N, C-alpha and C. Protein backbone atom coordinates (compact mmCIF):
# COMPACT_ATOMS: atom_id res chain seq x y z
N UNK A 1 -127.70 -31.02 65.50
CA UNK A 1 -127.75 -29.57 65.39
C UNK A 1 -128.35 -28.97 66.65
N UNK A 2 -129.36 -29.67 67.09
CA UNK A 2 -129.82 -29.15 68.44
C UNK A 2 -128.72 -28.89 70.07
N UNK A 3 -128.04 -29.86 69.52
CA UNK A 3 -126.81 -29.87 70.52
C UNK A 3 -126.01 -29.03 70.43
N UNK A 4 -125.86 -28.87 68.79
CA UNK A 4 -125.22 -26.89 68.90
C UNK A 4 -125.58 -26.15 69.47
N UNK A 5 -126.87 -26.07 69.34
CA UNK A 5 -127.46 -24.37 69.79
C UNK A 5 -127.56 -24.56 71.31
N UNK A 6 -127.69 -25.62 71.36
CA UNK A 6 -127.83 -25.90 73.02
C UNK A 6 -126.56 -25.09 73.44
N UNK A 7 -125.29 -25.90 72.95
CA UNK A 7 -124.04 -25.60 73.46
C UNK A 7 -123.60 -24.03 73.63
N UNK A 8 -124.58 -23.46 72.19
CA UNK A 8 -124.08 -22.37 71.88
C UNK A 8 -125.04 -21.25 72.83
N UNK A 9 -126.34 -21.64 73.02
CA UNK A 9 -126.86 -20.79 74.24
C UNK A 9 -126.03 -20.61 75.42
N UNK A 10 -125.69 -21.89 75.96
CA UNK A 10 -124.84 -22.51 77.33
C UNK A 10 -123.63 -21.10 77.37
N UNK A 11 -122.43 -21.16 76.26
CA UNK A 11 -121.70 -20.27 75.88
C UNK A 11 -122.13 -19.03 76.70
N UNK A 12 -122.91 -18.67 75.59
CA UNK A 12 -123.96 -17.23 75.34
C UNK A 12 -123.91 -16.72 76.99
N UNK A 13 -125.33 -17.62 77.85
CA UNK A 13 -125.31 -17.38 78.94
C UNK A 13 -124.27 -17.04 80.23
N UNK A 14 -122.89 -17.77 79.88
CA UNK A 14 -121.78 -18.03 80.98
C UNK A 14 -121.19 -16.56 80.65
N UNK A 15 -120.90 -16.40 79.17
CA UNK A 15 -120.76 -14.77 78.71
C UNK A 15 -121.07 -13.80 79.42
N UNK A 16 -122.36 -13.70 79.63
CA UNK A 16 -123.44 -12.75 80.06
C UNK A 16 -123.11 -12.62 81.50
N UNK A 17 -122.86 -13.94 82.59
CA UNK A 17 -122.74 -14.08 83.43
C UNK A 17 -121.46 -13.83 84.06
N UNK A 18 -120.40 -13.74 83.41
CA UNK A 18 -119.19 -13.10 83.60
C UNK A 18 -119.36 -11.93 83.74
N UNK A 19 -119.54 -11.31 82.73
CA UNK A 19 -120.09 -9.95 82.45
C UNK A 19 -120.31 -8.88 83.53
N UNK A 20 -121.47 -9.71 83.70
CA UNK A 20 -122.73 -9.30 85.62
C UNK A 20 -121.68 -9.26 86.49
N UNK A 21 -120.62 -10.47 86.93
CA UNK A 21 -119.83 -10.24 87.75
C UNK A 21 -118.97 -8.97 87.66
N UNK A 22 -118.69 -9.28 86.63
CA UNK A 22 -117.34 -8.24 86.48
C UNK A 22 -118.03 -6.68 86.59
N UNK A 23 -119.15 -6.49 86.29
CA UNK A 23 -119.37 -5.18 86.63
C UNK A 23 -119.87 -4.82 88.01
N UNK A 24 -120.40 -6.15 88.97
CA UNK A 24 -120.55 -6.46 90.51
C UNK A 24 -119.19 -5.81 90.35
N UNK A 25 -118.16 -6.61 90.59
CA UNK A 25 -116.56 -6.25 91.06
C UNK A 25 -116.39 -4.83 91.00
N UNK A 26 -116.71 -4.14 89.56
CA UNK A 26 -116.46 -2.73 89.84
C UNK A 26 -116.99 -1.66 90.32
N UNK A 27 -118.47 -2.18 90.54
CA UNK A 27 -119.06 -1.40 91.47
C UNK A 27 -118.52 -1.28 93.03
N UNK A 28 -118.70 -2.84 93.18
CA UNK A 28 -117.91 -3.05 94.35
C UNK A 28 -116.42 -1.90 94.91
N UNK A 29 -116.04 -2.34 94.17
CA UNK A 29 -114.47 -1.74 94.22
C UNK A 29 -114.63 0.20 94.88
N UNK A 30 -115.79 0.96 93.46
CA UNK A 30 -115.89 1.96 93.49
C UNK A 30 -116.73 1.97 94.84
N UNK A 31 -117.34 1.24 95.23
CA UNK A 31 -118.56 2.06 96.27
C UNK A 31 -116.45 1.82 97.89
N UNK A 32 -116.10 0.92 97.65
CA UNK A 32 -115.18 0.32 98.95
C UNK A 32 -114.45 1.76 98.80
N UNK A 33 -114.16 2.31 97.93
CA UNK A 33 -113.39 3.49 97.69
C UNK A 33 -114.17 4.52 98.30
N UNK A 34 -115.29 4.52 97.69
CA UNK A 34 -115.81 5.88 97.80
C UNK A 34 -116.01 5.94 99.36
N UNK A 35 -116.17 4.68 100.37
CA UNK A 35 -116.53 4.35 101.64
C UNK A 35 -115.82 4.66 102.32
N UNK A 36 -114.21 4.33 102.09
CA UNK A 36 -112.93 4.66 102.44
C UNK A 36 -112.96 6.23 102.73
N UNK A 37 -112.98 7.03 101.29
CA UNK A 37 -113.01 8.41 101.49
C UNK A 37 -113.73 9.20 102.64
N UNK A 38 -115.04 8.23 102.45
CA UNK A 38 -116.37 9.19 103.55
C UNK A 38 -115.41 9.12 105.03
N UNK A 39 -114.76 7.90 105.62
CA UNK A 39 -114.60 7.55 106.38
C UNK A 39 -113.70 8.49 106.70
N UNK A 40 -112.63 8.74 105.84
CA UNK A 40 -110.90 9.92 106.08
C UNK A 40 -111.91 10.89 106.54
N UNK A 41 -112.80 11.41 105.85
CA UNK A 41 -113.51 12.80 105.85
C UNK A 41 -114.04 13.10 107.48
N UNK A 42 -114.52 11.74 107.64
CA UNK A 42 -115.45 11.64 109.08
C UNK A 42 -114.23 12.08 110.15
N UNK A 43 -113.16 11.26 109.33
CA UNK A 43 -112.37 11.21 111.02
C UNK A 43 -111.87 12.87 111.17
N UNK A 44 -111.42 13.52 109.81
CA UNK A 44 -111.21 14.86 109.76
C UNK A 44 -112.19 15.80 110.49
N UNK A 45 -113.18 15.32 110.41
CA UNK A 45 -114.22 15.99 110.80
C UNK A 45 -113.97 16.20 112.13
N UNK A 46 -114.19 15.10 112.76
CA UNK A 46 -113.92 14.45 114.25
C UNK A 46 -112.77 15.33 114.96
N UNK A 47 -111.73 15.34 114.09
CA UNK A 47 -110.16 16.28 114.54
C UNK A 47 -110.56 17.08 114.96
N UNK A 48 -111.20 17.95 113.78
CA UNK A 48 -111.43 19.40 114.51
C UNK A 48 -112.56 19.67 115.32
N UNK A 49 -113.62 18.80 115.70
CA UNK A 49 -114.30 19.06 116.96
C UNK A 49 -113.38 18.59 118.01
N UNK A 50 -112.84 17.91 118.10
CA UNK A 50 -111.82 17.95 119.34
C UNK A 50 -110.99 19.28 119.54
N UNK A 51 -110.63 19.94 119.21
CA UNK A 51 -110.15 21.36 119.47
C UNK A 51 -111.43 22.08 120.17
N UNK A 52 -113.08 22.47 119.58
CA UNK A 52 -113.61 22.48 120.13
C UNK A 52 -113.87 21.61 121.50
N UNK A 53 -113.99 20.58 122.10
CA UNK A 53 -114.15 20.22 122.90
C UNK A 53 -113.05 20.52 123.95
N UNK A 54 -112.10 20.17 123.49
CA UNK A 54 -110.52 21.08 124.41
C UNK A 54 -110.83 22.23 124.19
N UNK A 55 -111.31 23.22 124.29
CA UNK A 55 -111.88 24.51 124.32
C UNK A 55 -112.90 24.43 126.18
N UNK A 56 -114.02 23.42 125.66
CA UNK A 56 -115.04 23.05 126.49
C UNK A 56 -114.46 22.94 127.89
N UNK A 57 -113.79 21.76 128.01
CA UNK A 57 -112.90 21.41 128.78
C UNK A 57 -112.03 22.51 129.57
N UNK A 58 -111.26 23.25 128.94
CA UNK A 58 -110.42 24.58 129.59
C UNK A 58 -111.30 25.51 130.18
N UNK A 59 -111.84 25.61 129.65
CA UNK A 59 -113.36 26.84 129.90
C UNK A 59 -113.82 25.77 131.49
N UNK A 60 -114.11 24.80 131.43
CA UNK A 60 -114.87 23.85 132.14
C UNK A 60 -114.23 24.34 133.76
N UNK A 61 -112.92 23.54 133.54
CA UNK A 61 -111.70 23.71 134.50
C UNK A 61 -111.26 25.23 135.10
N UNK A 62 -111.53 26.04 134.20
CA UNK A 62 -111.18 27.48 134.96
C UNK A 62 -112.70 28.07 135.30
N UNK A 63 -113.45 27.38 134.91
CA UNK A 63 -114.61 27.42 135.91
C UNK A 63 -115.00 27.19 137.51
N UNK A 64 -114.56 25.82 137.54
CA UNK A 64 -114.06 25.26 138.74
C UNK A 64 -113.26 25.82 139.51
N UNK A 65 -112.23 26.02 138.70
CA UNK A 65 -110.73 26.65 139.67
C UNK A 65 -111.33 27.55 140.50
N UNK A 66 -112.24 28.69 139.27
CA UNK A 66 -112.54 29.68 140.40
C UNK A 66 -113.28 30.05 140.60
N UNK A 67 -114.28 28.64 141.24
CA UNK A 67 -115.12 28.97 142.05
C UNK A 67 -116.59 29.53 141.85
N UNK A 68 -116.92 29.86 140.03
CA UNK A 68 -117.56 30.56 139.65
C UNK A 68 -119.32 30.20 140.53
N UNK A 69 -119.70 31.30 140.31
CA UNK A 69 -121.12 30.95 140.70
C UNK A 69 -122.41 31.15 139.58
N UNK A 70 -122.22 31.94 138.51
CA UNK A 70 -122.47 31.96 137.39
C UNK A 70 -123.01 30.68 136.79
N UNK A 71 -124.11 30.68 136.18
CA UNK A 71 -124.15 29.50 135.50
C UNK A 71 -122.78 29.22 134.13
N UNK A 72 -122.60 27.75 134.10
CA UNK A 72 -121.57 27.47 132.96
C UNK A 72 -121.97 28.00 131.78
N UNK A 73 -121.43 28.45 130.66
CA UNK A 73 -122.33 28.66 129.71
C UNK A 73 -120.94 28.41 128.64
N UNK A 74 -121.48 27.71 127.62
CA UNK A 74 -120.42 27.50 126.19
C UNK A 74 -120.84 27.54 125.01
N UNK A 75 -122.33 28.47 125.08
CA UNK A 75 -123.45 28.61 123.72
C UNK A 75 -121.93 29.19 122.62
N UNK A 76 -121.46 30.02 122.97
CA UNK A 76 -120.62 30.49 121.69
C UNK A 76 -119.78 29.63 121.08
N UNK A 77 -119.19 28.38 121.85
CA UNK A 77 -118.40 27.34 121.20
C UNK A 77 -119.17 26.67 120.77
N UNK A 78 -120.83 26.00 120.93
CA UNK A 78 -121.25 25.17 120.21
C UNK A 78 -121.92 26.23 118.96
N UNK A 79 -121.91 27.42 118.94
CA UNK A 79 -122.42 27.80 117.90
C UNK A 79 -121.51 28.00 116.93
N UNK A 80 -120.09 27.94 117.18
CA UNK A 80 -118.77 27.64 116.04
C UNK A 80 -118.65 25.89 115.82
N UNK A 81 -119.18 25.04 116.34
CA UNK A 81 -119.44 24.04 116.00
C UNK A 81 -120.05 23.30 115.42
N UNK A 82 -121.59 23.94 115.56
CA UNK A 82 -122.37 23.89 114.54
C UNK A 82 -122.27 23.12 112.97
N UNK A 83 -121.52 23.93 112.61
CA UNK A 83 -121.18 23.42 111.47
C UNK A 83 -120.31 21.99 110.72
N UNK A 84 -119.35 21.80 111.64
CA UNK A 84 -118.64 21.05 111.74
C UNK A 84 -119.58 19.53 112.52
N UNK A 85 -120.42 20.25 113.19
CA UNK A 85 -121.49 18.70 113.98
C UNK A 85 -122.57 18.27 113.12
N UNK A 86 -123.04 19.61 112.15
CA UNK A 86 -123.85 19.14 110.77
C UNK A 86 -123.49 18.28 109.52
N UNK A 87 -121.85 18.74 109.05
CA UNK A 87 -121.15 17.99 108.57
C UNK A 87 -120.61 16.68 109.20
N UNK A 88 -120.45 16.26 110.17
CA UNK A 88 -120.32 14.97 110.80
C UNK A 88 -121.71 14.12 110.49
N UNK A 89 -122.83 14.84 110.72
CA UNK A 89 -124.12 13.78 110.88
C UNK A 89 -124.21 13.67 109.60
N UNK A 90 -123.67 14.67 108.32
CA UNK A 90 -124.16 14.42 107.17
C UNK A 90 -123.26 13.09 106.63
N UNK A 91 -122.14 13.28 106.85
CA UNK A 91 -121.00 12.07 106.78
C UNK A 91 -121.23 10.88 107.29
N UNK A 92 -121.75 10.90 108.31
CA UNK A 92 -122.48 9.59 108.83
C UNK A 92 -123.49 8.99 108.45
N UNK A 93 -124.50 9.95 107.76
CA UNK A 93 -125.59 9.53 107.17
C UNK A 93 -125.03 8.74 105.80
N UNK A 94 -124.08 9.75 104.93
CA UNK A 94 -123.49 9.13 103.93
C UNK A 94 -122.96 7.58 104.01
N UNK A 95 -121.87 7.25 104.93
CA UNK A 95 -121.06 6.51 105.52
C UNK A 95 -122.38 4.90 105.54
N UNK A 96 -123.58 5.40 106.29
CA UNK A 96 -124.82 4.48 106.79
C UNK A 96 -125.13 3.83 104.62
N UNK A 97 -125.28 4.99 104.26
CA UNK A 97 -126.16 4.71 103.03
C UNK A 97 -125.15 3.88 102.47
N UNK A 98 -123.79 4.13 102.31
CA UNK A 98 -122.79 3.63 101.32
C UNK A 98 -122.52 2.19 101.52
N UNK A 99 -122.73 1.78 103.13
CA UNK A 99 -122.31 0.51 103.74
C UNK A 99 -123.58 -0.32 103.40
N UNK A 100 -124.72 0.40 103.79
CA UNK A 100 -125.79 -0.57 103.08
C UNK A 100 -125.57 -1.59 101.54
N UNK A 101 -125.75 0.12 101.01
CA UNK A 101 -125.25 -0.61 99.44
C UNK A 101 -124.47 -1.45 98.74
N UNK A 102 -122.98 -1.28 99.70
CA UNK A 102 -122.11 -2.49 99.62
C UNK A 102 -122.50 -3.65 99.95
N UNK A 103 -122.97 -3.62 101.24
CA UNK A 103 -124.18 -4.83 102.08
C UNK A 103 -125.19 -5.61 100.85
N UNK A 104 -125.93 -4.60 100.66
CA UNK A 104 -127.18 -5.05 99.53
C UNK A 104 -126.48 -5.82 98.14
N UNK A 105 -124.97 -5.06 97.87
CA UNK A 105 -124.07 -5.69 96.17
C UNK A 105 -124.08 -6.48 96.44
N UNK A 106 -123.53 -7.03 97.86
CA UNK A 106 -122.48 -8.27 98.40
C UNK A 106 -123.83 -9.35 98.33
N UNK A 107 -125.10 -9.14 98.96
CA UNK A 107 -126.35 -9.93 98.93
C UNK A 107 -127.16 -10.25 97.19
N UNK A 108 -127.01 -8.97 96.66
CA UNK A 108 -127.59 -9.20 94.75
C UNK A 108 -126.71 -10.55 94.48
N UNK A 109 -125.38 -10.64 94.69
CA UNK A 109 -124.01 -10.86 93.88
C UNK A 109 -123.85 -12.27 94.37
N UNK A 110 -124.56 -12.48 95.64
CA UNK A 110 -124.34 -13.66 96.06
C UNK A 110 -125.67 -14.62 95.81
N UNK A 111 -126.95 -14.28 95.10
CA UNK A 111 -127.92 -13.94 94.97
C UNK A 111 -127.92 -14.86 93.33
N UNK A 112 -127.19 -13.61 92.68
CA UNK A 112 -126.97 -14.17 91.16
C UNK A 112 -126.03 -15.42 91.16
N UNK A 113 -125.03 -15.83 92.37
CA UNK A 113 -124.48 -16.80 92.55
C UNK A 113 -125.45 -18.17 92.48
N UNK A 114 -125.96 -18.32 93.33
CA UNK A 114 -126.84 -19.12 93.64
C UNK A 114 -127.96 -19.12 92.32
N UNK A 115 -128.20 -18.60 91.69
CA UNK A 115 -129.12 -18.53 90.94
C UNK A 115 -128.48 -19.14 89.43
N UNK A 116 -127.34 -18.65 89.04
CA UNK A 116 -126.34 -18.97 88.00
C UNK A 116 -125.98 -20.86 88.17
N UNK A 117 -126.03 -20.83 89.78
CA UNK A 117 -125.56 -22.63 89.74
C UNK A 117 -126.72 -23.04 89.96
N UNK A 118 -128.08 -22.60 89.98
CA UNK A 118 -129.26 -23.94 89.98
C UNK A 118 -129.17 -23.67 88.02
N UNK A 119 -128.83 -22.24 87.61
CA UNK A 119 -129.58 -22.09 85.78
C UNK A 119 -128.13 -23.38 85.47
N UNK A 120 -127.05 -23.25 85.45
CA UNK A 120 -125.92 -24.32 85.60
C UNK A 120 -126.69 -25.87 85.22
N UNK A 121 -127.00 -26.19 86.57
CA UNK A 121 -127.68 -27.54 86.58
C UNK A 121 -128.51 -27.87 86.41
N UNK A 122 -129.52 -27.05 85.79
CA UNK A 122 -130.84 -27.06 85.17
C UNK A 122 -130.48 -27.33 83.44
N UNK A 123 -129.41 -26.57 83.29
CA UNK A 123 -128.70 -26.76 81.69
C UNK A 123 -128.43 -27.98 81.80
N UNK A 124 -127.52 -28.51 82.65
CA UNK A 124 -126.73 -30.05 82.47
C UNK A 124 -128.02 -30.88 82.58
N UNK A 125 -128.82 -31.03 83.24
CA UNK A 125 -129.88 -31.76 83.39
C UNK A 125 -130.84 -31.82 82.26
N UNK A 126 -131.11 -30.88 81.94
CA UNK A 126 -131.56 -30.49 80.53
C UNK A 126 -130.92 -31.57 79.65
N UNK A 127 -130.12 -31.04 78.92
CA UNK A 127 -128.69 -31.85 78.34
C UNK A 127 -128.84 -33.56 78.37
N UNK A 128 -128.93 -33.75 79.95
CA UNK A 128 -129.12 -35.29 80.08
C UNK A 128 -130.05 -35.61 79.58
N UNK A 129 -131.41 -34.69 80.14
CA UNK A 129 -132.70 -35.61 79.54
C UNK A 129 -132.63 -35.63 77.73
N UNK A 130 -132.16 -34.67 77.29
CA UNK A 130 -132.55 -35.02 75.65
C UNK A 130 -131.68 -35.89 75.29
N UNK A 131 -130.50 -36.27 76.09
CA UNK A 131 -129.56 -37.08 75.22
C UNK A 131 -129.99 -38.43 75.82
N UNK A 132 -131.34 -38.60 76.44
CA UNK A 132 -131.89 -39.94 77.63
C UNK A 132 -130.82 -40.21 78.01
N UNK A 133 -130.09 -39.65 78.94
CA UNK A 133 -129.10 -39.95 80.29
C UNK A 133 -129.61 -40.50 81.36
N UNK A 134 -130.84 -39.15 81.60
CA UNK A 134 -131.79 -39.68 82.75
C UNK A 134 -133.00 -39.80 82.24
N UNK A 135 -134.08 -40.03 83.09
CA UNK A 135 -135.20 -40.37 82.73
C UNK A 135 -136.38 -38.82 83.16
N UNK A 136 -137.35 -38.35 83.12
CA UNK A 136 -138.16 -37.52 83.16
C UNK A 136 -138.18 -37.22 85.09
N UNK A 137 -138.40 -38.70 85.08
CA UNK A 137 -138.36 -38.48 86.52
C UNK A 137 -137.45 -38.10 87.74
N UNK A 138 -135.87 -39.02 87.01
CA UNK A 138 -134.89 -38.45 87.71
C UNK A 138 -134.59 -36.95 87.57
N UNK A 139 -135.05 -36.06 85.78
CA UNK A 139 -135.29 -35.42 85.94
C UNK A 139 -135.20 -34.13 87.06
N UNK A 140 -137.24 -34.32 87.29
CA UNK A 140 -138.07 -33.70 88.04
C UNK A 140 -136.95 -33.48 89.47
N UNK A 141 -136.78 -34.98 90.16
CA UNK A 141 -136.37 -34.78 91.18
C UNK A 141 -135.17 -34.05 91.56
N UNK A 142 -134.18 -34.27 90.33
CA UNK A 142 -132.97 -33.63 90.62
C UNK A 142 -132.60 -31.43 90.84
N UNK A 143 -134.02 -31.34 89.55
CA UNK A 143 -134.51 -30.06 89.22
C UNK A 143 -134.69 -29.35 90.37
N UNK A 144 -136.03 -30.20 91.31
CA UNK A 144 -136.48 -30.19 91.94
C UNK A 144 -135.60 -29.71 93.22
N UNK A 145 -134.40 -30.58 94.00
CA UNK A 145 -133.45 -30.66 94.54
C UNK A 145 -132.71 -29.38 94.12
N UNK A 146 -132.49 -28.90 93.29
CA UNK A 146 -131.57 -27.75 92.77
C UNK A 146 -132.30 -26.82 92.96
N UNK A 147 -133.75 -26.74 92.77
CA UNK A 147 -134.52 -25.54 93.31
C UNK A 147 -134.96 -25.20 94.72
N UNK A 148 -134.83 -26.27 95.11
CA UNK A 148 -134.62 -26.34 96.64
C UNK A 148 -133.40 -25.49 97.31
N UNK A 149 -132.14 -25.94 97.01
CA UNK A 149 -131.37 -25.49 97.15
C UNK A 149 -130.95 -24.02 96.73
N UNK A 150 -131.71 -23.26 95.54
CA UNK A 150 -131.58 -22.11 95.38
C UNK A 150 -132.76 -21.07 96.02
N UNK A 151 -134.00 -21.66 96.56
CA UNK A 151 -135.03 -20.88 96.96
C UNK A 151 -134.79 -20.55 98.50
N UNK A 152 -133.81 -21.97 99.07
CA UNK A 152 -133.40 -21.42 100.40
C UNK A 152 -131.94 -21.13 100.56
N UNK A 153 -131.25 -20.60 99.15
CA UNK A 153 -129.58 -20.40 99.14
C UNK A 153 -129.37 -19.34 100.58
N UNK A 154 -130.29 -18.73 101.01
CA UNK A 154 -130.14 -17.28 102.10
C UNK A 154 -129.70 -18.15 103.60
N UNK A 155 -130.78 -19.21 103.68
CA UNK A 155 -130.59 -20.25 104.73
C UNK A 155 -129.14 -20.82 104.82
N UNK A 156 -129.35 -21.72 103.69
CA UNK A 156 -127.66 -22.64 103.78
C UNK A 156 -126.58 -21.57 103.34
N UNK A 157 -126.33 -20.66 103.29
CA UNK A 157 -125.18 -19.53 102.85
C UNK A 157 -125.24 -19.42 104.51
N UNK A 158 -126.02 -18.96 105.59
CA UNK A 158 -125.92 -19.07 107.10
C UNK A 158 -125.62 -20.36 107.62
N UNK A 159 -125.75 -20.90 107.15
CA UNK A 159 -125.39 -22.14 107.87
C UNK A 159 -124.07 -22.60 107.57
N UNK A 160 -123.57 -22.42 106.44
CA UNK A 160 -122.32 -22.56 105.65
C UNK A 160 -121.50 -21.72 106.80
N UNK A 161 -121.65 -20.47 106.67
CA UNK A 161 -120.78 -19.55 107.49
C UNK A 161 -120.45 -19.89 109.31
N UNK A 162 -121.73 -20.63 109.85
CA UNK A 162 -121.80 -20.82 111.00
C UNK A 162 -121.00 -22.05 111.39
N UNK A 163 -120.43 -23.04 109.81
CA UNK A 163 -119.92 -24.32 110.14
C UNK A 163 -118.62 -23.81 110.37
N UNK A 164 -118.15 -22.82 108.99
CA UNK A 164 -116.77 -21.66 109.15
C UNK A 164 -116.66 -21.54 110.26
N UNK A 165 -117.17 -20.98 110.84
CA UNK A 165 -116.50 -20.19 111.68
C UNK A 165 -116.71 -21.33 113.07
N UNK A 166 -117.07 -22.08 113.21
CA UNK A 166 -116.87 -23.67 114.15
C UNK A 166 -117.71 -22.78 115.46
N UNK A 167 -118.97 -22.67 114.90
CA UNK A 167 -120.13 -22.20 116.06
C UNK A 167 -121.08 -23.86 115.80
N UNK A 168 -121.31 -24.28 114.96
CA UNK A 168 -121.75 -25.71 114.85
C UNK A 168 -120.84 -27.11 114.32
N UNK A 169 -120.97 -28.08 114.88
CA UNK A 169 -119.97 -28.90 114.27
C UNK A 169 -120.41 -29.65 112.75
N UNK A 170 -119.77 -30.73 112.61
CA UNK A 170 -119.89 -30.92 111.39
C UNK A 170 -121.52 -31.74 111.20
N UNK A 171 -121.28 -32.59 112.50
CA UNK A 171 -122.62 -33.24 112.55
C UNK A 171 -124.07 -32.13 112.00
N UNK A 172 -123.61 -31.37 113.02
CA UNK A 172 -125.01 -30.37 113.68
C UNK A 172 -124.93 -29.40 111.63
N UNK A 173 -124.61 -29.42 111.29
CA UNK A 173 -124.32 -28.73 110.17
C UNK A 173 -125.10 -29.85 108.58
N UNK A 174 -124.56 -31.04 108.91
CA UNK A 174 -124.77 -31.96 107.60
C UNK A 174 -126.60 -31.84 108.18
N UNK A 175 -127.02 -32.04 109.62
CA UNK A 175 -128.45 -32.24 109.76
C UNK A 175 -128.92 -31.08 109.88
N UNK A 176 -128.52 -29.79 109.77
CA UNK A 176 -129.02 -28.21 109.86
C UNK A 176 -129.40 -28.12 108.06
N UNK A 177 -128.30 -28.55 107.46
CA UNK A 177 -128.27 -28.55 105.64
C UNK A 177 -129.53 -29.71 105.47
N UNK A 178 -129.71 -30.84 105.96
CA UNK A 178 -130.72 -31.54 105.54
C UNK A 178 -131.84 -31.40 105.38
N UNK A 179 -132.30 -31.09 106.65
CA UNK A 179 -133.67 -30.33 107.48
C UNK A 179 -134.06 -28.87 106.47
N UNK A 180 -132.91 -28.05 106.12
CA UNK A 180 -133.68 -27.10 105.12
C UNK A 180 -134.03 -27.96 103.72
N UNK A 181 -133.34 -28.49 103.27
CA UNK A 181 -133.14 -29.10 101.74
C UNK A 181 -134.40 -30.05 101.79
N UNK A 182 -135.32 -30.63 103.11
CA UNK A 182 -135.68 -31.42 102.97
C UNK A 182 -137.32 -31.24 102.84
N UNK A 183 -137.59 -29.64 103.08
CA UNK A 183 -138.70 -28.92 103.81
C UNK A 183 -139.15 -28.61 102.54
């Protein structure tokens, strides 16, 4: 009977843990959208200060042409701009906050990853010891090993990526993974 409830927690938990993802995903999804939008907005933005600035520019050039001695002056075009350069910084500010947050999901999400496969093998290990598979000690060590591996998941998730992308070889990688796992 104990092996039920075991089984049936195990269930329970993977449930739960789907769950978490799937509402990661739709956050995800909504913030990539909403990021998208800021971005159309920015570049709109951007359009029409370029008309202002081709303004700047013409003004600039028939300055030159003729010769003026006058100081340059274009206070009246940046004061129709104004607005349009407040709305840009506000869009950008937006744009900064939204990318974080995606940044920060993508880090929670990868986070609960790592955390879901040490609770994973902490279950199976579990499991072993009551059914004496292993012993207390193999246990400890294996636990042990799995918590290792999840307290420095931030480390080997960089190092993982750095083997990807063939900035370290395989060698320099199996003894980069050791050296953390081993500390």
């Amino acid at each position: 009977m104990a092996l039920f409830d075991k089984a049936s927690q195990i269930v329970q938990s993977v449930g739960e843990n789907v769950a978490g993802v799937g509402n990661a995903l739709v956050t995800a999804t909504i913030d990539q959208k909403e990021l998208a939008g800021l971005k159309i907005q920015l570049d709109t933005v951007a359009k029409s200060l370029d008309v202002y600035y081709a303004q700047i520019g013409k003004r600039y050039a028939a300055y030159i042409k003729e010769c003026r001695t006058e100081a340059f002056d274009v206070n009246d075009i940046f004061e129709q701009m104004q607005p349009a350069l407040e709305q840009k910084a506000n869009i950008e500010a937006k744009i900064a906050e939204k990318e974080q947050a995606i940044k920060n999901a993508e880090a929670e999400r990868v986070k609960q990853k790592a955390k879901d496969e040490y609770d994973k093998t902490r279950s199976r290990l579990e499991t072993a010891l009551t059914m004496d598979i292993i012993t207390v000690e193999e246990y400890q060590q294996k636990l042990e090993a799995a918590r290792k591996k999840y307290d420095h998941f931030e480390i080997l998730r960089k190092i993982d990526m750095q083997y990807k992308m063939q900035i370290i070889t395989k060698e320099e990688y199996e003894e980069k993974k050791k050296a953390v796992l081993e500390t």
